[in-house]
XYZ file of C-alpha atoms in Angstrom:
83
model
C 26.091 21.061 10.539
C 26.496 17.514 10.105
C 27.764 17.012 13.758
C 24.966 18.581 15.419
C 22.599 16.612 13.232
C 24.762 13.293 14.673
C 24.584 14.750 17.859
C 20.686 14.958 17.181
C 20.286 11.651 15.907
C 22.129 9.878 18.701
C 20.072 11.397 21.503
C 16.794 11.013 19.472
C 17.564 7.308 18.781
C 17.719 7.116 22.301
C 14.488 8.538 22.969
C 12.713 6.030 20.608
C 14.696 3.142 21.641
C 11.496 1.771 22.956
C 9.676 2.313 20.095
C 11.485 0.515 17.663
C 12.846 -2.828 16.791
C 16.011 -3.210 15.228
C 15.244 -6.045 13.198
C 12.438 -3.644 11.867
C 14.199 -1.255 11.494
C 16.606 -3.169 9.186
C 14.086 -4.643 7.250
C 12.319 -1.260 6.304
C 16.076 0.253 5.542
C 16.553 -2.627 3.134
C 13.139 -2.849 1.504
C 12.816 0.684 1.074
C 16.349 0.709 -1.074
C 15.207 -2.023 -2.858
C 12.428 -0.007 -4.055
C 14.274 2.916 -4.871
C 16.719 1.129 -6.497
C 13.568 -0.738 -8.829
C 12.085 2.682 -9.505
C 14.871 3.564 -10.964
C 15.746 1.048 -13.111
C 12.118 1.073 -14.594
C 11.289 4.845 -14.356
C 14.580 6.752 -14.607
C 13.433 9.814 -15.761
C 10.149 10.256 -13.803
C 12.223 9.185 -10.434
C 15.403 11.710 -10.769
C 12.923 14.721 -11.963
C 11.500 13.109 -8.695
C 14.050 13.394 -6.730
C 15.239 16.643 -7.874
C 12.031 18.235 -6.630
C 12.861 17.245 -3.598
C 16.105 18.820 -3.494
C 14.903 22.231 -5.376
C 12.152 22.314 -2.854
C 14.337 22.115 -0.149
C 11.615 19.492 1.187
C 13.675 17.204 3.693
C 15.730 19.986 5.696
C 12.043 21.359 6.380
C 11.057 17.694 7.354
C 13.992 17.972 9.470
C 12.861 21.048 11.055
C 9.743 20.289 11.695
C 10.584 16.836 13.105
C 12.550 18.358 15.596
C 9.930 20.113 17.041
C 8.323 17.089 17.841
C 11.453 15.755 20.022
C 11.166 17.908 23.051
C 7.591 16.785 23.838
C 8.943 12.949 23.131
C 12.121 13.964 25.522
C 9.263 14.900 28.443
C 7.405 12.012 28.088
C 10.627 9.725 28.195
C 11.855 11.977 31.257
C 8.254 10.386 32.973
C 8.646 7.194 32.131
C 12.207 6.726 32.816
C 13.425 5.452 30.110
């Protein structure tokens, strides 16, 4: 599975290309860590029973799923547009 969701990630990243910046992009990556990481160190408990939830609830393979949906439309639009 995790090949086809690089496979999916390289062609998506593609499609968004013009959408994003990559110093952005790196910025976001960086801050949002940082805030994990600080919500953590002050809230242990309340963050992993957190975080757990997520993972019981199975909540970002359906993100995943339903994301994907959203990439054909994207790839159409891109196919206009040339990009």
């Amino acid at each position: 599975m995790e090949d086809i969701n690089a496979a999916l990630y390289t062609v998506i990243s593609r499609f968004i290309l013009p959408f994003t910046l990559p110093d952005d992009s790196s910025a976001l990556v960086e801050y949002y860590t940082k805030t994990v990481i600080e919500l953590v160190e002050k809230y242990k408990a309340p963050t992993a029973a957190f975080l757990q939830d997520v993972v019981d609830t199975k909540f970002l393979e359906h993100l995943q799923s339903d994301c994907l949906k959203l990439y054909k439309p994207i790839g159409r639009v891109a196919k206009v547009v040339e990009i």
